[in-house]
Short mmCIF file of C-alpha atoms in Angstrom, two decimals:
data_model
loop_
_atom_site.label_atom_id
_atom_site.label_comp_id
_atom_site.label_asym_id
_atom_site.label_seq_id
_atom_site.Cartn_x
_atom_site.Cartn_y
_atom_site.Cartn_z
CA MET A 1 184.58 -14.52 41.59
CA GLU A 2 185.80 -15.37 45.01
CA TYR A 3 185.00 -18.83 45.10
CA GLY A 4 186.34 -19.49 48.38
CA LYS A 5 184.38 -16.86 50.48
CA VAL A 6 181.32 -18.33 48.59
CA LEU A 7 182.35 -21.90 49.69
CA ARG A 8 182.71 -20.97 53.24
CA PHE A 9 179.51 -19.17 53.55
CA HIS A 10 177.33 -21.93 52.35
CA ARG A 11 179.61 -24.65 54.34
CA VAL A 12 178.84 -22.58 57.59
CA LYS A 13 175.37 -21.88 56.62
CA GLN A 14 174.70 -25.54 56.26
CA GLY A 15 176.47 -26.35 59.47
CA LEU A 16 179.19 -28.42 58.09
CA THR A 17 182.72 -28.84 59.26
CA GLN A 18 185.68 -28.41 56.59
CA ASN A 19 186.45 -32.39 57.20
CA GLN A 20 182.72 -32.99 56.05
CA LEU A 21 182.86 -30.92 53.11
CA ALA A 22 186.18 -32.10 51.97
CA GLU A 23 185.70 -35.86 52.46
CA GLY A 24 186.46 -37.63 49.58
CA ILE A 25 187.14 -34.82 47.11
CA ILE A 26 190.11 -33.16 48.61
CA SER A 27 192.04 -32.60 52.02
CA PRO A 28 190.64 -30.42 54.75
CA ALA A 29 193.95 -28.41 54.60
CA TYR A 30 193.76 -27.99 50.73
CA LEU A 31 189.83 -26.67 51.41
CA SER A 32 191.32 -24.48 53.87
CA LYS A 33 193.37 -22.90 51.48
CA ILE A 34 190.59 -22.49 48.87
CA GLU A 35 188.20 -20.78 51.21
CA ASN A 36 191.03 -18.26 52.32
CA ASP A 37 191.56 -17.63 48.62
CA GLN A 38 195.37 -18.79 49.05
CA THR A 39 195.02 -20.98 45.74
CA VAL A 40 192.76 -21.29 42.92
CA PRO A 41 191.49 -24.91 42.29
CA ALA A 42 190.52 -26.73 39.21
CA LEU A 43 186.97 -26.34 38.05
CA GLU A 44 186.44 -29.96 38.44
CA VAL A 45 187.35 -29.50 42.22
CA LEU A 46 184.95 -26.75 42.49
CA GLU A 47 182.12 -28.48 40.81
CA LEU A 48 182.14 -31.37 43.09
CA LEU A 49 182.17 -29.27 46.36
CA TYR A 50 179.46 -27.12 45.03
CA GLU A 51 177.66 -30.21 44.20
CA ARG A 52 178.22 -31.55 48.07
CA LEU A 53 176.54 -28.11 49.09
CA GLY A 54 173.59 -28.63 46.92
CA LEU A 55 174.49 -25.78 44.76
CA ASP A 56 174.29 -25.22 40.70
CA PHE A 57 177.89 -24.39 39.87
CA GLN A 58 177.26 -22.63 37.04
CA GLU A 59 174.43 -20.39 38.43
CA ALA A 60 176.33 -19.71 41.76
CA SER A 61 179.27 -18.69 40.07
CA PHE A 62 178.14 -16.45 37.21
CA ASN A 63 174.70 -15.43 38.07
CA HIS A 64 174.97 -12.44 40.26
CA PRO A 65 171.52 -10.80 40.68
CA SER A 66 171.51 -7.15 40.67
CA LYS A 67 171.47 -5.40 44.08
CA GLU A 68 168.95 -2.64 42.91
CA LYS A 69 165.90 -4.01 44.51
CA LEU A 70 167.81 -4.52 47.88
CA LYS A 71 169.12 -0.80 47.80
CA GLU A 72 165.78 0.06 47.12
CA TRP A 73 164.53 -1.42 50.01
CA TYR A 74 167.29 -0.13 52.25
CA GLU A 75 166.56 3.25 51.40
CA ALA A 76 162.82 2.65 51.95
CA ILE A 77 164.03 1.65 55.56
CA VAL A 78 166.27 4.50 56.38
CA PHE A 79 163.72 7.01 55.42
CA LYS A 80 161.22 5.25 57.25
CA ARG A 81 158.87 4.64 54.60
CA THR A 82 157.59 1.44 56.61
CA GLU A 83 154.69 0.27 53.82
CA ASP A 84 157.17 0.27 51.01
CA ALA A 85 159.94 -1.42 53.09
CA ASN A 86 157.41 -4.30 53.92
CA LYS A 87 156.27 -4.78 50.50
CA LEU A 88 159.88 -4.85 48.78
CA LYS A 89 161.08 -7.36 51.81
CA GLU A 90 158.16 -9.66 50.65
CA GLU A 91 159.07 -9.18 47.22
CA LEU A 92 163.07 -10.10 47.79
CA LEU A 93 161.73 -13.10 49.92
CA GLN A 94 159.98 -14.47 46.83
CA GLN A 95 163.60 -14.32 44.88
CA LYS A 96 165.52 -17.72 45.27
CA GLU A 97 168.84 -15.61 44.98
CA THR A 98 168.12 -13.76 48.28
CA LEU A 99 168.77 -17.00 50.39
CA ASN A 100 170.81 -18.88 48.29
CA ASN A 101 173.39 -16.40 46.70
CA HIS A 102 176.30 -15.36 49.13
CA HIS A 103 176.34 -11.68 48.14
CA VAL A 104 172.67 -11.22 47.97
CA TYR A 105 171.93 -13.01 51.30
CA ILE A 106 174.79 -11.22 53.38
CA PHE A 107 173.26 -7.83 52.00
CA PHE A 108 169.43 -8.81 52.84
CA LYS A 109 170.55 -10.10 56.33
CA LEU A 110 172.45 -6.97 56.95
CA PHE A 111 169.68 -4.53 55.90
CA CYS A 112 166.95 -6.72 57.49
CA ILE A 113 168.57 -5.75 60.95
CA ARG A 114 168.03 -2.09 60.46
CA HIS A 115 164.49 -3.08 58.98
CA LEU A 116 163.80 -5.17 62.39
CA LEU A 117 164.93 -1.83 64.49
CA LEU A 118 162.47 0.19 62.18
CA GLU A 119 159.73 -2.18 63.52
CA ASN A 120 160.88 -1.83 67.05
CA GLU A 121 161.88 -5.91 67.06
CA VAL A 122 165.15 -5.26 68.84
CA GLN A 123 165.65 -8.72 70.10
CA GLU A 124 165.04 -9.99 66.72
CA ALA A 125 167.77 -7.60 65.40
CA TYR A 126 170.33 -8.83 67.77
CA GLU A 127 169.62 -12.26 66.71
CA VAL A 128 170.08 -11.66 62.72
CA TRP A 129 173.32 -9.72 63.93
CA GLU A 130 174.50 -12.74 65.79
CA ASP A 131 173.64 -15.04 63.04
CA ILE A 132 175.45 -12.83 60.21
CA ARG A 133 178.57 -12.50 62.28
CA GLN A 134 179.38 -15.78 61.82
CA HIS A 135 180.15 -15.02 58.17
CA LYS A 136 182.27 -11.87 58.92
CA ASP A 137 185.25 -13.21 57.39
CA THR A 138 183.61 -13.62 54.32
CA PHE A 139 182.55 -9.86 54.01
CA ASP A 140 183.92 -7.46 51.26
CA GLU A 141 184.43 -4.01 52.14
CA GLU A 142 180.73 -2.78 51.34
CA MET A 143 179.39 -5.47 53.57
CA HIS A 144 181.81 -4.27 56.23
CA PHE A 145 180.32 -0.78 55.97
CA TYR A 146 176.86 -1.99 56.54
CA TYR A 147 178.05 -4.37 59.29
CA HIS A 148 179.73 -1.64 61.20
CA LEU A 149 176.79 0.80 60.79
CA CYS A 150 174.32 -2.04 62.06
CA SER A 151 176.55 -2.73 64.80
CA GLY A 152 176.75 1.01 65.72
CA LEU A 153 172.66 1.28 65.50
CA LEU A 154 172.26 -2.03 67.86
CA LYS A 155 174.69 -0.60 70.22
CA TYR A 156 172.87 2.65 70.43
CA TYR A 157 169.72 0.87 71.17
CA GLU A 158 171.24 -0.75 74.18
CA GLY A 159 172.57 2.42 75.46
CA SER A 160 176.03 1.79 74.87
CA PHE A 161 176.63 4.92 73.21
CA ASP A 162 180.53 5.26 73.00
CA GLU A 163 180.75 1.50 71.48
CA SER A 164 178.03 2.77 69.23
CA PHE A 165 180.17 5.77 68.17
CA GLN A 166 183.23 3.37 67.52
CA ALA A 167 181.14 0.96 65.61
CA LEU A 168 180.15 3.70 63.48
CA MET A 169 183.28 5.21 62.94
CA GLU A 170 184.65 1.83 61.89
CA ALA A 171 181.74 2.19 59.16
CA LYS A 172 182.91 5.51 57.80
CA ASN A 173 186.36 4.38 57.61
CA TYR A 174 184.92 1.75 55.27
CA SER A 175 182.96 4.34 53.72
CA SER A 176 186.10 6.03 52.11
CA SER A 177 186.86 2.82 49.99
CA ILE A 178 183.56 2.03 48.59
CA THR A 179 180.62 4.27 46.91
CA ILE A 180 177.88 4.96 48.58
CA GLU A 181 175.01 7.39 48.03
CA PRO A 182 174.78 10.96 49.31
CA TRP A 183 171.87 9.92 51.20
CA GLU A 184 173.86 7.14 52.53
CA LYS A 185 176.46 9.70 53.68
CA SER A 186 174.07 12.06 55.36
CA ASP A 187 172.33 8.90 57.18
CA LEU A 188 175.92 8.10 58.54
CA PHE A 189 176.57 11.54 59.51
CA TYR A 190 173.42 11.81 61.27
CA LEU A 191 173.79 8.51 63.31
CA LEU A 192 177.44 9.74 64.43
CA ALA A 193 175.84 12.81 65.55
CA LEU A 194 173.16 11.02 67.62
CA SER A 195 175.78 8.66 69.21
CA THR A 196 178.20 11.27 69.99
CA SER A 197 175.39 13.54 71.44
CA GLN A 198 174.18 10.73 73.67
CA ALA A 199 177.77 9.86 74.81
CA ASN A 200 178.46 13.51 75.73
CA HIS A 201 180.89 14.25 72.84
CA ILE A 202 178.87 17.23 72.12
CA SER A 203 181.15 19.37 70.08
CA ALA A 204 181.64 16.03 67.99
CA SER A 205 177.83 15.83 67.46
CA VAL A 206 177.53 19.37 66.56
CA PHE A 207 180.32 19.02 63.79
CA TYR A 208 178.53 15.45 62.36
CA ALA A 209 175.14 17.26 62.53
CA ASP A 210 176.11 20.18 60.55
CA HIS A 211 177.64 17.93 57.83
CA ALA A 212 174.50 15.76 57.89
CA LEU A 213 172.34 18.82 57.56
CA GLU A 214 174.33 20.50 54.62
CA ILE A 215 173.98 17.34 52.47
CA TYR A 216 170.15 17.09 53.50
CA GLN A 217 169.69 20.81 52.60
CA ASN A 218 171.42 20.37 49.25
CA HIS A 219 169.07 17.67 48.56
CA TYR A 220 165.87 19.61 49.74
CA ASP A 221 165.34 16.87 52.30
CA LEU A 222 163.10 19.01 54.92
CA ALA A 223 162.18 16.43 57.08
CA LYS A 224 165.74 15.09 57.93
CA SER A 225 166.78 18.78 57.97
CA ALA A 226 164.00 19.13 60.87
CA ASP A 227 165.50 16.21 62.55
CA CYS A 228 169.19 17.92 62.52
CA HIS A 229 167.90 21.06 63.85
CA ILE A 230 166.08 19.21 66.62
CA LEU A 231 169.23 17.29 67.51
CA GLN A 232 171.42 20.68 67.34
CA GLY A 233 168.67 22.24 69.55
CA ILE A 234 169.55 19.37 72.08
CA ASN A 235 173.40 19.61 71.50
CA TYR A 236 173.35 23.59 72.10
CA SER A 237 171.08 22.99 75.22
CA ASN A 238 173.89 20.89 76.70
CA LEU A 239 176.59 23.43 75.84
CA LYS A 240 174.10 26.00 77.53
CA ASN A 241 174.37 27.94 74.57
CA TYR A 242 170.57 28.56 74.66
CA ALA A 243 170.14 31.22 71.90
CA LYS A 244 171.50 28.81 69.34
CA ALA A 245 169.34 25.94 70.92
CA PHE A 246 166.04 27.97 70.60
CA GLU A 247 167.04 29.24 66.99
CA ASN A 248 167.63 25.52 66.13
CA PHE A 249 164.07 24.45 67.67
CA HIS A 250 162.37 27.33 66.08
CA LEU A 251 163.96 26.35 62.35
CA ALA A 252 162.73 22.78 63.04
CA ARG A 253 159.49 24.13 64.16
CA LYS A 254 159.07 26.15 60.94
CA ILE A 255 160.07 23.33 58.89
CA ALA A 256 157.74 20.85 60.57
CA MET A 257 154.98 23.41 60.28
CA GLN A 258 155.56 23.61 56.60
CA THR A 259 155.59 20.02 55.80
CA GLN A 260 152.99 19.29 58.66
CA ALA A 261 155.00 16.63 60.29
CA LEU A 262 152.99 16.09 63.72
CA ASN A 263 155.46 13.85 65.16
CA GLN A 264 158.40 16.33 64.78
CA LEU A 265 156.31 19.18 65.83
CA SER A 266 155.67 17.31 69.17
CA LEU A 267 159.52 16.65 69.63
CA VAL A 268 160.01 20.25 69.11
CA TYR A 269 157.48 21.42 72.01
CA ILE A 270 158.99 18.83 74.29
CA ASN A 271 162.41 20.01 74.01
CA ILE A 272 161.45 23.82 74.05
CA GLY A 273 159.57 22.73 77.19
CA THR A 274 162.61 21.18 78.75
CA LEU A 275 164.85 24.14 77.67
CA GLU A 276 162.36 26.40 79.46
CA SER A 277 162.41 24.05 82.25
CA HIS A 278 166.06 24.27 82.92
CA LEU A 279 165.92 27.84 82.62
CA GLY A 280 163.35 27.96 85.61
CA ASN A 281 160.56 29.20 83.49
CA ARG A 282 157.80 26.86 84.80
CA GLU A 283 154.82 28.25 82.97
CA SER A 284 156.57 28.63 79.63
CA ALA A 285 157.65 24.86 80.03
CA ILE A 286 153.92 23.62 80.97
CA THR A 287 152.82 25.48 77.93
CA ASN A 288 155.18 23.96 75.50
CA TYR A 289 154.58 20.59 76.86
CA GLN A 290 150.89 20.93 76.25
CA LYS A 291 151.46 21.95 72.89
CA SER A 292 153.46 18.92 72.28
CA LEU A 293 150.53 16.68 73.51
CA ASP A 294 148.24 18.66 70.99
CA TYR A 295 150.55 17.40 67.99
CA ASN A 296 151.05 14.06 69.48
CA LYS A 297 147.46 12.40 68.97
CA GLU A 298 146.98 8.90 69.43
CA THR A 299 144.98 8.79 65.90
CA ASP A 300 147.91 9.98 63.93
CA PRO A 301 150.33 7.29 62.52
CA THR A 302 153.16 9.10 63.81
CA PHE A 303 151.94 8.83 67.27
CA ASP A 304 154.81 8.06 69.73
CA GLN A 305 153.42 6.52 73.03
CA PHE A 306 156.86 7.17 74.95
CA ASP A 307 156.70 10.81 73.84
CA LEU A 308 153.21 10.94 75.25
CA LEU A 309 154.24 9.41 78.67
CA THR A 310 157.22 11.51 78.93
CA THR A 311 155.33 14.55 78.22
CA ILE A 312 153.01 13.80 81.13
CA HIS A 313 155.69 13.03 83.27
CA SER A 314 157.27 16.54 82.59
CA LEU A 315 153.85 18.35 83.26
CA ILE A 316 153.67 16.28 86.53
CA ILE A 317 157.18 17.48 87.51
CA GLU A 318 156.58 21.44 86.68
CA HIS A 319 153.14 21.51 88.53
CA TYR A 320 155.07 19.68 91.41
CA ARG A 321 157.62 22.41 91.43
CA LEU A 322 155.11 25.25 91.44
CA ASN A 323 153.24 23.57 94.39
CA ASP A 324 150.30 23.18 92.52
CA VAL A 325 148.88 19.80 94.03
CA ASP A 326 145.71 19.69 91.98
CA GLY A 327 147.28 20.36 88.65
CA CYS A 328 150.12 17.67 89.56
CA MET A 329 147.39 15.13 90.58
CA GLU A 330 145.41 15.81 87.61
CA TRP A 331 148.21 14.98 85.27
CA ILE A 332 149.16 12.02 87.32
CA ARG A 333 145.43 10.76 86.95
CA ILE A 334 145.93 11.19 83.10
CA GLY A 335 149.18 9.38 82.89
CA GLU A 336 147.90 6.67 85.00
CA GLU A 337 145.13 6.16 82.57
CA LYS A 338 147.20 6.37 79.64
CA LEU A 339 149.07 3.35 81.24
CA ASN A 340 146.27 1.36 80.78
CA SER A 341 146.60 1.72 76.89
CA PHE A 342 150.40 1.77 76.85
CA PRO A 343 151.95 -0.15 79.81
CA SER A 344 155.21 1.11 80.70
CA LYS A 345 156.82 0.00 84.23
CA VAL A 346 159.18 3.07 84.02
CA TYR A 347 156.38 5.77 84.10
CA GLN A 348 154.27 3.54 86.45
CA LEU A 349 157.18 4.29 88.92
CA HIS A 350 157.50 7.81 88.10
CA TYR A 351 153.78 8.57 88.40
CA LEU A 352 153.35 6.70 91.62
CA PHE A 353 156.40 8.50 93.13
CA TYR A 354 154.72 11.86 92.71
CA LYS A 355 151.27 10.53 93.91
CA LYS A 356 153.17 9.15 97.29
CA ALA A 357 155.07 12.33 97.57
CA ILE A 358 152.04 14.49 97.30
CA MET A 359 149.87 12.25 99.70
CA LYS A 360 153.23 12.19 102.13
CA ASP A 361 153.07 8.65 102.34
CA ASP A 362 155.18 7.17 105.05
CA ASP A 363 156.43 4.33 103.07
CA ILE A 364 157.82 6.65 100.28
CA ALA A 365 161.60 6.10 101.43
CA ASP A 366 160.82 2.13 101.43
CA PHE A 367 159.49 2.80 97.92
CA LEU A 368 162.46 4.45 96.61
CA GLU A 369 164.92 2.21 98.46
CA GLN A 370 163.39 -1.12 97.77
CA THR A 371 161.54 -0.69 94.44
CA VAL A 372 162.33 2.63 92.38
CA ILE A 373 166.24 2.79 92.71
CA PRO A 374 166.99 -1.20 92.29
CA TYR A 375 164.88 -1.17 88.87
CA PHE A 376 166.65 1.91 87.46
CA GLN A 377 169.90 0.19 88.67
CA GLU A 378 168.78 -2.92 86.77
CA LYS A 379 168.15 -1.03 83.62
CA LYS A 380 171.04 1.04 84.04
CA GLU A 381 169.40 4.25 83.96
CA HIS A 382 171.93 6.45 85.48
CA VAL A 383 170.02 9.51 85.30
CA TYR A 384 166.96 8.43 87.38
CA ILE A 385 169.46 6.53 89.77
CA ILE A 386 171.23 9.98 90.49
CA ARG A 387 167.70 11.83 90.99
CA TYR A 388 166.05 9.37 92.86
CA SER A 389 168.90 8.95 95.14
CA MET A 390 169.39 12.39 96.02
CA VAL A 391 165.53 12.59 96.77
CA LEU A 392 166.12 9.51 99.13
CA VAL A 393 169.12 11.22 100.85
CA ASP A 394 166.49 13.98 101.79
CA PHE A 395 163.92 11.54 103.19
CA LEU A 396 166.64 9.62 105.04
CA GLU A 397 168.20 12.71 106.68
CA GLN A 398 164.81 13.84 108.19
CA GLN A 399 164.76 10.27 109.54
CA ARG A 400 168.11 10.92 110.93
CA MET A 401 169.29 7.83 109.00
CA TYR A 402 172.60 9.60 108.32
CA LYS A 403 174.74 6.56 107.78
CA LYS A 404 172.30 5.28 104.73
CA SER A 405 171.78 8.69 103.61
CA SER A 406 175.69 9.00 102.94
CA SER A 407 175.79 5.84 101.15
CA TYR A 408 172.89 7.04 98.59
CA LEU A 409 174.59 10.42 98.36
CA ARG A 410 178.09 8.54 97.69
CA LEU A 411 176.09 6.24 94.83
CA ALA A 412 174.73 9.82 93.41
CA ILE A 413 177.96 11.52 93.39
CA GLN A 414 179.97 8.57 91.85
CA LEU A 415 177.66 8.44 88.92
CA LEU A 416 177.62 12.21 88.45
CA ASN A 417 181.45 12.09 88.38
CA LYS A 418 181.42 9.23 85.70
CA HIS A 419 178.41 10.79 83.85
CA SER A 420 178.85 14.47 84.29
CA HIS A 421 176.14 15.25 81.55
CA LEU A 422 173.70 13.58 83.97
CA GLY A 423 173.25 16.48 86.50
CA GLY A 424 169.95 18.16 87.40
CA ILE A 425 167.48 17.59 90.10
CA LEU A 426 163.92 15.85 90.07
CA LEU A 427 162.34 18.02 92.46
#
C-alpha cells in the first residue's frame, strides 16, 4: 500500500496544505517524506493523519474495491454504447468508494473524461482533466496510461493534432509496462491513426490503422473494422493512391451494409463523393453525396447533423462548379432550412457566401474580408482561411485593389507552406 500517495491525494482533494495536515502530529518536512514514499511511518502516525482527513484507516488501507465495474464502464464508453455507459456511471456513483478511495477515484475521473467526450461535453471534459492533473504525482503507471490517452483525445478535439499524437505516444510507452486488453490496444492504435492522419503524418497513420484493423478483424469486430477502412480510404486519398482509397471505401461500405450501420454508410458515401470531386467527376460526386444523405436520416439514432450540413455544403459546391445555378440555389435553400433545426455559424457563412456569389452581391468582398475570413482566423480553421482568401484575391484584383489583394495572397501562401496538406480550391 502506497500510503504517501493516498495521503497526498486526499490532502490536495480537501484543499489542505502540508502544514495544516501535519500540525500537532508530525513536522511538515516529515509529512513531505511520507507523501513522497521516502519513509514508512508508524501506524499510530498514519491513523492520526487519516483521522484528520476524515478517513477510516482500516478501510482506506485494506479495502480495495474491484476495478471490474470501472473497466466495464470504460469498455461501454470506448464502444459507444451510450445507454450502458450512462447506466454504469450511475451505479458507480452510488458506491462510496468511487469518490473516497484514491485508486478508484482517479480511474473514475479519467474514464469520466472520455465519457464526457462521448456525450460531446468537451468543456466539461477539460474541467475534469484540469482537476485530475493536480493528482498526477500520485499516479501509478496504469493511471499514467489513461491520463495520457485522455490528454491525447482532448488535444485532438481542440485541433492540436501533433500534440495529440505526442500524448498518445506517451500512452503507448506506458502500455508496454502494464496489462491492457486487446480491445484497448486496438483503440490506442486507432486513436494514433486518427491523430497522425490529421497531423498529415499519413504513412504513420496507415501503419497504426493497419495494426488496429488487424486486431479488430481477429476479434470479428466489424464496426471498428469499417471505421479503420474509412480512415485508410482517407489516408490513401491524401497519398493520391486513389485505387487503394476506393478499395478501402468499398470494403467499409460492404461491412456497413452487412451490419446496417447507417452512420458508417453515410460517411463512406461522403468520402467517395469527396474523392470523385478531387478527380473532377462532378456528377459522380453529386450522386454519392446524395446517397450519403439517404443514410443520414434525422429519425435514426446515429444521425449526425454536422455530416448532414457538410454534405449539403459539398452539394452546393459541386453544383456551383457545374454552373448549375438552380441546383445550387435549391441546396442553399435546403441548407438554410436545416440551419433552423441545427444552428451552425460555420455553415451559415458557407451557405451565405454561395448565395452572394450567385446573386453577384456588390458587398461580397467586404463580406469575405470583414466577416468570413476573421471568423475562420479566430477558429484557426486554416483550410477555410486559405480558400476564402484565394477567392477574395480574385475579387480584389477585379477591383484593381492590387496591394490588398497581394496581402491576402501572402496569407494563403504562408498557410499553405505551413499546412501543405490543406491545398485545394473552393470554387
